[in-house]
XYZ file of C-alpha atoms in Angstrom:
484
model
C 0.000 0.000 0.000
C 1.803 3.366 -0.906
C 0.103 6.403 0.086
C 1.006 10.037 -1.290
C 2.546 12.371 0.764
C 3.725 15.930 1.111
C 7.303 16.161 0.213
C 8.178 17.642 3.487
C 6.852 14.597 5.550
C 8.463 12.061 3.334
C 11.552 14.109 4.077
C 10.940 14.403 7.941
C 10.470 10.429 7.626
C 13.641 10.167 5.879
C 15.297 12.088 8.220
C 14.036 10.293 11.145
C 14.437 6.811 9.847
C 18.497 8.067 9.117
C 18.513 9.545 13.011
C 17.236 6.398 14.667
C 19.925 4.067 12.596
C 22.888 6.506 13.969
C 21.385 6.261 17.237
C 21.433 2.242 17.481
C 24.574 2.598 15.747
C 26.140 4.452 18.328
C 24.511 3.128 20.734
C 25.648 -0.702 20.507
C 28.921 0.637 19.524
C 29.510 2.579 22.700
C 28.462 -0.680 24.542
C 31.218 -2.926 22.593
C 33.594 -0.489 23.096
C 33.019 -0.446 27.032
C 32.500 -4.244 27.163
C 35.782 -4.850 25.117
C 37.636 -1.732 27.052
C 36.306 -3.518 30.574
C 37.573 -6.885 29.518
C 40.942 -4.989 29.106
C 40.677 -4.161 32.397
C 39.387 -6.921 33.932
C 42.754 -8.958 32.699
C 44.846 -6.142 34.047
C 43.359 -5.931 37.355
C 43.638 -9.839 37.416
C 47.481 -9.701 35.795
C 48.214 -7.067 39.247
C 46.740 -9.458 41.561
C 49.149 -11.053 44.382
C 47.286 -13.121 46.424
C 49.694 -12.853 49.438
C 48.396 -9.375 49.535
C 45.057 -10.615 50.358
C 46.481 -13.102 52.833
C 48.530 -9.896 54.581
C 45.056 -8.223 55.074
C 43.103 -10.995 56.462
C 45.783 -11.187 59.239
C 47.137 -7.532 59.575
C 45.343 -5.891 62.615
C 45.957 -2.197 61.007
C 43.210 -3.068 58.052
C 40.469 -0.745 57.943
C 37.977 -2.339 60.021
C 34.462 -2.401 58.228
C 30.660 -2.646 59.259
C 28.198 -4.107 56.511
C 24.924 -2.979 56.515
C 21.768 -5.058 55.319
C 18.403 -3.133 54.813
C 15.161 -5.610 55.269
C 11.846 -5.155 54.756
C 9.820 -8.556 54.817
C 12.778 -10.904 54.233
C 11.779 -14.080 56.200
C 12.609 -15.972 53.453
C 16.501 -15.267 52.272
C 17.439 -13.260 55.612
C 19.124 -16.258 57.679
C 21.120 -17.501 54.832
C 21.862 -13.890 54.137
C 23.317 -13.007 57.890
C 24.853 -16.233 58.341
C 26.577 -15.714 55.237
C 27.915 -12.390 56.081
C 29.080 -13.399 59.470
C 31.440 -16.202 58.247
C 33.098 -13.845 56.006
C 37.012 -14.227 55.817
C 38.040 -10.214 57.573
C 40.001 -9.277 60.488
C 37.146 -6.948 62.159
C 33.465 -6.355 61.118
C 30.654 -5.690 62.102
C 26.989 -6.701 60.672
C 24.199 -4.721 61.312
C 20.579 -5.772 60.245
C 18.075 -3.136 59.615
C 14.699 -4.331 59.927
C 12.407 -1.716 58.244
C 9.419 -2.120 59.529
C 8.471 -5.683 58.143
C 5.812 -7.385 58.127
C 6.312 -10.770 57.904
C 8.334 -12.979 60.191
C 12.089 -11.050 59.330
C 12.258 -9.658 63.217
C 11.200 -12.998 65.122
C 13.199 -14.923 62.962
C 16.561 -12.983 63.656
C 15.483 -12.677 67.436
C 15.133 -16.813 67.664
C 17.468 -17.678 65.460
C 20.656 -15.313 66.676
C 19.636 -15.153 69.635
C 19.021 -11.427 70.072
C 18.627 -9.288 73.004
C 17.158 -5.907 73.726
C 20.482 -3.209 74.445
C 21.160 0.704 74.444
C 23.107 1.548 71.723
C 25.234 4.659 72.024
C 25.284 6.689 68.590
C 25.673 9.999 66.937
C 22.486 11.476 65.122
C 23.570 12.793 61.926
C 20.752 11.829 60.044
C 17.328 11.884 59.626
C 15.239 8.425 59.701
C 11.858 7.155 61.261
C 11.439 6.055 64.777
C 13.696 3.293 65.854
C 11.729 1.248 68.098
C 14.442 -1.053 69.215
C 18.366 -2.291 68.809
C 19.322 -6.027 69.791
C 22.555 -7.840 70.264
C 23.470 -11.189 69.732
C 24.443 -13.577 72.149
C 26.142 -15.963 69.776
C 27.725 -13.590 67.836
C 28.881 -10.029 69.311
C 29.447 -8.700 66.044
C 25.695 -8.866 65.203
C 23.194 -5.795 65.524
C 19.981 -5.835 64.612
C 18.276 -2.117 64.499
C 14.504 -2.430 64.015
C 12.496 0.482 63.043
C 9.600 1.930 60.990
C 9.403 1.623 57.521
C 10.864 4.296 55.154
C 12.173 2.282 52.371
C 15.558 1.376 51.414
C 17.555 4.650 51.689
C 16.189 5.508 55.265
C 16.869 1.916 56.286
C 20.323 2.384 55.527
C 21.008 5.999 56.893
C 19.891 4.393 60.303
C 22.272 1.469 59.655
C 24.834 3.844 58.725
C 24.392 5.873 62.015
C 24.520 2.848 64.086
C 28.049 1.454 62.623
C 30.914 1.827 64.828
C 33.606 1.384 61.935
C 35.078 4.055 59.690
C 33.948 1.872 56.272
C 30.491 1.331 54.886
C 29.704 -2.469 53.229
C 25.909 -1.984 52.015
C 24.133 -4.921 50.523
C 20.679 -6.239 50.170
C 18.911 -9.154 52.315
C 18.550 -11.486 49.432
C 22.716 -11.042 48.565
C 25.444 -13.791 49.485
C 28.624 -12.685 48.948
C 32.181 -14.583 48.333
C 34.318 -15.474 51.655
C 37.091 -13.144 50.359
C 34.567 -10.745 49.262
C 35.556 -8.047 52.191
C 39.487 -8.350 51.068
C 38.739 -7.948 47.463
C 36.671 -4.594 48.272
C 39.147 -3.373 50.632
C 41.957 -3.637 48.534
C 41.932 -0.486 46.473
C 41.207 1.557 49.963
C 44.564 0.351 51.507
C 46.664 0.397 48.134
C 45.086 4.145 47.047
C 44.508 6.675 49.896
C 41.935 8.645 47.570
C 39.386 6.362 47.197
C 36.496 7.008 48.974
C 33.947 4.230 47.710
C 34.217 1.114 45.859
C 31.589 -1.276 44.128
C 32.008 -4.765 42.377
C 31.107 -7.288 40.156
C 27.230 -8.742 40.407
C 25.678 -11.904 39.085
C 22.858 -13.344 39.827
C 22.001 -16.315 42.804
C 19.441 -18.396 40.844
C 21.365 -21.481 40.912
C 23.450 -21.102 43.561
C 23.146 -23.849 46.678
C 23.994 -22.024 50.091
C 23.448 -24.110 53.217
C 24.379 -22.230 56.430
C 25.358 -19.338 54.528
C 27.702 -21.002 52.761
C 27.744 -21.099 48.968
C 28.040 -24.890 48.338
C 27.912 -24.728 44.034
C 27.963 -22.043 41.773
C 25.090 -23.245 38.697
C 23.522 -21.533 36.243
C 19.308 -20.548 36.709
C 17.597 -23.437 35.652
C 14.951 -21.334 33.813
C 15.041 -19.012 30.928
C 13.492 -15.750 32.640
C 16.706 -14.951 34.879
C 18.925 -16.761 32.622
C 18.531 -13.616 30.187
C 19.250 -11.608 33.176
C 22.107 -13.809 33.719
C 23.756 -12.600 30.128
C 22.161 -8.807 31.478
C 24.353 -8.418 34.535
C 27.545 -10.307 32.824
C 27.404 -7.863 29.763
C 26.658 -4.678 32.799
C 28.587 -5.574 35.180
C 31.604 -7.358 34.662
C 32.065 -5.434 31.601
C 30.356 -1.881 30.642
C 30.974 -0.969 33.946
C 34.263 -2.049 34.633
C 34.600 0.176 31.103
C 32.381 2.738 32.785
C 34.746 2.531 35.996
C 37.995 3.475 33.623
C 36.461 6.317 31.526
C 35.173 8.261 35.288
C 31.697 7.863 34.205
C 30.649 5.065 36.356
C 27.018 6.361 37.771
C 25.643 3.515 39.692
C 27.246 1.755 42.002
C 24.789 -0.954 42.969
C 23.532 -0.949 46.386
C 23.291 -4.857 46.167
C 27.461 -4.710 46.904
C 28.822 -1.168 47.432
C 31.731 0.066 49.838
C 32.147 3.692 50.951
C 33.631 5.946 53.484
C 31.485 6.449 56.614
C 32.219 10.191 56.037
C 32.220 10.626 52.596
C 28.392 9.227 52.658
C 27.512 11.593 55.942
C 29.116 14.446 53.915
C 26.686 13.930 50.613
C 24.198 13.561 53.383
C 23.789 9.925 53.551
C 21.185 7.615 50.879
C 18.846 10.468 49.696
C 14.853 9.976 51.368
C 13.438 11.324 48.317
C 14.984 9.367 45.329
C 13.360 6.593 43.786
C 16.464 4.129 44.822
C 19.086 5.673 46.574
C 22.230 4.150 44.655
C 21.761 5.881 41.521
C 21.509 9.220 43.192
C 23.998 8.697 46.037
C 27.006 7.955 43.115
C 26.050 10.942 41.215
C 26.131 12.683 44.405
C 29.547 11.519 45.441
C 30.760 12.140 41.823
C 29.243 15.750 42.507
C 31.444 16.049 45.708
C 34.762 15.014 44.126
C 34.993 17.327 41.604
C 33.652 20.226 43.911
C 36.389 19.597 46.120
C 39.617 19.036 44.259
C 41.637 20.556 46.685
C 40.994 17.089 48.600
C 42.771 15.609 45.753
C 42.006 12.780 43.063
C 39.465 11.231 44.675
C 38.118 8.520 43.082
C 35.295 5.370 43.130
C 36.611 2.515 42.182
C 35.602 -0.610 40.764
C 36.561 -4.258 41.269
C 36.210 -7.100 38.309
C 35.447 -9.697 40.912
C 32.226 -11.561 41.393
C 31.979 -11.298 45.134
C 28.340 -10.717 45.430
C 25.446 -12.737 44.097
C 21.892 -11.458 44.245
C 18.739 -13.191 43.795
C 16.752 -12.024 40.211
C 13.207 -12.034 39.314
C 11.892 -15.242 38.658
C 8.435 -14.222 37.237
C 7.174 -11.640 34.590
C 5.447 -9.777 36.751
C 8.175 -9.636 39.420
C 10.949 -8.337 36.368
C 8.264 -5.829 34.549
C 8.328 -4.443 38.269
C 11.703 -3.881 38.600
C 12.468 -2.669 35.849
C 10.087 -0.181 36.062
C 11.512 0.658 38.800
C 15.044 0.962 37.989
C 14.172 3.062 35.436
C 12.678 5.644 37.259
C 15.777 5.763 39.663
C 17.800 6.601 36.889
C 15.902 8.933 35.261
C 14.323 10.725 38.214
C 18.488 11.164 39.065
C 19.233 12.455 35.782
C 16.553 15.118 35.920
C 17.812 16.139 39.280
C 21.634 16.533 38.278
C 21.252 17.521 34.653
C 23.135 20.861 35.478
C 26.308 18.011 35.404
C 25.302 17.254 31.630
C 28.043 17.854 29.383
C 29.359 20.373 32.107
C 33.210 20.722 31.631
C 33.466 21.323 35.503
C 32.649 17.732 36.141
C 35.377 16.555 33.797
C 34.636 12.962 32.382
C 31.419 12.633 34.719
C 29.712 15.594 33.062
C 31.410 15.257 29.229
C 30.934 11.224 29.264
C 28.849 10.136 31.772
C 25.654 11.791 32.720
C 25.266 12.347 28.614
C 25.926 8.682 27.695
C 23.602 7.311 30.756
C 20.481 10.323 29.729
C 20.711 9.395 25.893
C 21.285 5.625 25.669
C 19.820 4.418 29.140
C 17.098 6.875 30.092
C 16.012 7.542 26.402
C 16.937 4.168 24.791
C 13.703 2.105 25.700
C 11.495 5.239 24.261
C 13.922 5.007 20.951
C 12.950 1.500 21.007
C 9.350 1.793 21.232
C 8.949 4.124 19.059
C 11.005 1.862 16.577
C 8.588 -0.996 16.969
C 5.894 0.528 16.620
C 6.710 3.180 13.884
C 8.354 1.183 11.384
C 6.203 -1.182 10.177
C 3.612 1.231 9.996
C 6.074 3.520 7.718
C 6.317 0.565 5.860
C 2.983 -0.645 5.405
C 1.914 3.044 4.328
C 5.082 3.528 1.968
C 7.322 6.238 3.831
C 9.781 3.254 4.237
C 11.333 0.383 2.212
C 12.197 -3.112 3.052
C 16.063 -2.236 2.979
C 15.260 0.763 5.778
C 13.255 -2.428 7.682
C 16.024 -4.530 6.966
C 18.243 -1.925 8.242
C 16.168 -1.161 11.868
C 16.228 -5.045 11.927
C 20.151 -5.161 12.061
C 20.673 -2.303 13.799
C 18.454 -2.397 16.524
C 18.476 -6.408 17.049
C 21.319 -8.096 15.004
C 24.196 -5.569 16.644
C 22.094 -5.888 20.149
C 22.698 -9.641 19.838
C 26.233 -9.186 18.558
C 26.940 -7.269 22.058
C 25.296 -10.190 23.788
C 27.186 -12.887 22.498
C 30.187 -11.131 23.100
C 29.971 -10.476 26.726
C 29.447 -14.120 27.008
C 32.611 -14.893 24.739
C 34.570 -12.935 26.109
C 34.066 -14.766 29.771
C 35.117 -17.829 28.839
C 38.660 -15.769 28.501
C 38.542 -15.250 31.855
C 39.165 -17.442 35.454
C 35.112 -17.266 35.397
C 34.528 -18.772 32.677
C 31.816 -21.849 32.445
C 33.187 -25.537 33.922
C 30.690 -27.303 31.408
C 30.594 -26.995 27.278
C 26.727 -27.421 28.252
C 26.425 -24.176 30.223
C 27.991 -21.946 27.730
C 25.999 -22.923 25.145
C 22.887 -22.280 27.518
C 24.391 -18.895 27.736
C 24.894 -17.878 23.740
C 21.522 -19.504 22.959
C 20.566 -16.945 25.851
C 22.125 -14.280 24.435
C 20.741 -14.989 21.233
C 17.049 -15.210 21.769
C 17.081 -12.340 24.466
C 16.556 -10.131 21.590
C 13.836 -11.819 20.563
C 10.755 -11.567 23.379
C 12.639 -10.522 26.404
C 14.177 -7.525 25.396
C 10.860 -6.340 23.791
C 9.447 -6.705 27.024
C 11.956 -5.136 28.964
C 11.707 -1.607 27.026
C 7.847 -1.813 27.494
C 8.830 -2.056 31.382
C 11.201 0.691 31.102
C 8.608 2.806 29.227
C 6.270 2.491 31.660
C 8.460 3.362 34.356
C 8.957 6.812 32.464
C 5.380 7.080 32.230
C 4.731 6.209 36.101
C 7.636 9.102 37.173
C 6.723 11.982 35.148
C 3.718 11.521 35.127
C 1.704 9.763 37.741
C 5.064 10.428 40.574
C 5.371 6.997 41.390
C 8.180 6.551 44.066
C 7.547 3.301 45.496
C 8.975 -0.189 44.876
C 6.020 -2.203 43.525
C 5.219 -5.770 43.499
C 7.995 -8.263 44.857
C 8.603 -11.799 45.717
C 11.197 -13.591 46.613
C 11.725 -17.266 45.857
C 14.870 -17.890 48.085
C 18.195 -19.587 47.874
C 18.622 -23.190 46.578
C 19.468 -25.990 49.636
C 21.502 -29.279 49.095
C 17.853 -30.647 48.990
C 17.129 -28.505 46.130
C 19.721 -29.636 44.140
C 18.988 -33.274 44.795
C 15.338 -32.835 43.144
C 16.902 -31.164 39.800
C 19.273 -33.859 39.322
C 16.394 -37.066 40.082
């Protein structure tokens, strides 16, 4: 069907059709580039690695003693495995301190029963402001253990109170459904003790669907047995152990995830702690120690680093309706924090931040998903009506799939040239098929969440979480029923 139109349109069409192939151009481009660049760094890091080093902090009484943080809010069913896992953790001194947030489930009762808790005073400095703590309990099995409980404010006010309550001068926050390595804490620390201007530090994520922890020990390291977080599986290895190790290099790393983040207890009372306002506090609080660097240069280089290491696994959605939720909601963190600091956008004060960073997260993560959309929907209808041709249809095709799946595959590639890559031929070709077909379904899915989420910030002013379940970590049991 061909349809005549003004001249002017059919140019406007032209025009847009051109724009939106640059844009996918660039944008997959500017992903290998930081996936290939963070692979480069990944081998450097791992090159530079003397693992006596690590043994001389485990024992050294003059490393920086640290106190990890978990915020929880209805957690009955990962929070055990979660604390127990934390408090076998191979360090000199920590501490662990438990926020319960005002659940509503069984979180409290179970920590009380199984840790053994006890109502104390806890002496503390109030630098911030949170909701009512009702009450702070020790542990009689392990003195190392605090559990704050107070009323719920979300994440960010959860861990401003945990933050308050820590006794030691670094900051480990993580989530209740996140296990991390044994050497997880030494890996972290590193860059602290070897570089005296780093003030935070985040690492490597994947996910723990298919991971078997018993007593907070992680027993195997599998793959997710179904398809939904195996695509998220290919997500976090092509974002995290590569664009933002790339990311981490250039200065423009924006997010350090709040699943597995260390910073300086002052550094995050200086920015004034997780923000009470934002959608998700990560986002906002890197931008906002990013903002603090390069206002204070006199303090020197300061710096957040980044470490290639897999030391913290956290549990994906399992269900459609559980992903669609967060991913609505991740994208109004990032967007809602863009908005607020878009006076950093190519801002030559900011240096790499504001030239590389804020622009490249605004225009190919907050805009990408409506680029997308549009795409979908747009182009076949251009077609059908005769302001496009099949080679411009053939073109979005490759562009804005082919090259997505090209990125993909080559995140997943390019592990198996690493010390993580996959014990069984079996398992890596789960992953490429993965990579493959998350183009195809998945990833059409994921920009309709993301769209929403744009929708439900600007304009219904949506702040909270959504809907959430958790399914839990996988026992010893567990693993006997998949293999019978």
């Amino acid at each position: 069907m061909s349809i005549a139109f003004d001249p002017a349109l059919i140019t406007l069409a032209k025009f847009l059709i051109e724009a939106i192939l640059v844009y996918f151009l660039l944008m997959h481009g500017i992903y290998f580039l930081l996936i290939i660049l963070g692979a480069w760094e990944q081998r450097k890091y791992h090159q530079g690695i003397h693992f006596g080093e690590f043994k001389r902090i485990s024992e050294s009484s003059l490393t920086l003693p640290i106190s990890i943080v978990i915020s929880a809010y209805n957690e009955e069913k990962m929070i055990i495995e979660t604390v127990l896992n934390s408090l076998l953790l191979r360090y000199p001194r920590f501490e662990v301190i438990v926020v319960n947030d005002g659940s509503e489930d069984a979180t409290l009762r179970l920590l009380i029963e199984r840790f053994k808790m006890f109502p104390t005073k806890h002496v503390f400095s109030k630098k911030l402001q949170t909701k009512l703590v009702h009450g702070v309990y020790l542990s009689e099995k392990y003195p190392n253990l605090l559990v704050v409980d107070k009323e719920n404010g979300r994440r960010a006010d959860a861990n401003n109170a945990g933050v308050e309550h820590a006794r030691y001068p670094i900051i480990c926050q993580i989530d209740a459904d996140c296990v991390l390595e044994e050497d997880a804490l030494l890996r972290m620390i590193h860059p602290f003790l070897d570089d005296q201007y780093v003030v935070a530090a985040t690492g490597m994520i994947r996910p723990s669907n298919g991971l078997i922890v018993h007593e907070g020990k992680i027993i195997s390291r599998g793959l997710p047995k179904n398809w939904l977080p195996m695509f998220q599986y290919v997500e976090y290895l092509r974002a995290f152990q590569w664009a933002r190790a790339g990311l981490s290099k250039l200065n423009s790393m924006l997010c350090m995830s709040g699943a597995y983040t260390l910073v300086r207890k002052d550094i995050f009372l200086k920015v004034g702690g997780a923000n009470l306002n934002a959608v998700v506090d990560d986002f906002e609080l890197t931008v906002s120690i990013h903002r603090y660097i390069q206002n204070h240069k006199e303090l020197g280089p300061l710096r957040i680093a980044y470490i290639p290491d897999p030391g913290c696994y956290s549990e994906v959605p399992e269900t459609w309706k559980a992903l669609n939720s967060q991913r609505n909601f991740w994208q109004r963190a990032i967007l809602q924090s863009l908005i607020w600091n878009r006076d950093m956008m190519f801002n030559p004060r900011y240096r790499m931040v504001g030239m590389f960073g804020v622009p490249f997260f605004f225009i190919f993560e907050a805009l990408s998903a409506l680029v997308e959309g549009l795409t979908m929907l747009l182009a076949p209808f251009a077609y059908f009506v005769g302001l496009a041709s099949l080679t411009d249809i053939a073109l979005f095709f490759i562009f804005g799939v082919v090259l997505g799946v090209v990125v993909s595959v080559s995140a997943v590639l390019l592990q198996e040239f690493s010390r993580f890559r996959q014990d069984k031929t079996s398992s890596l070709i789960r992953l490429l098929m993965t990579g493959f077909f998350e183009q195809f379904g998945y990833h059409q899915f994921h920009t309709y969440s993301r769209i929403m989420g744009i929708y439900d910030l600007l304009i219904k002013g949506k702040i909270a979480y959504g809907y959430r379940v958790r399914t839990g970590y996988l026992s010893p049991l567990d693993k006997i029923k998949i293999k019978d």
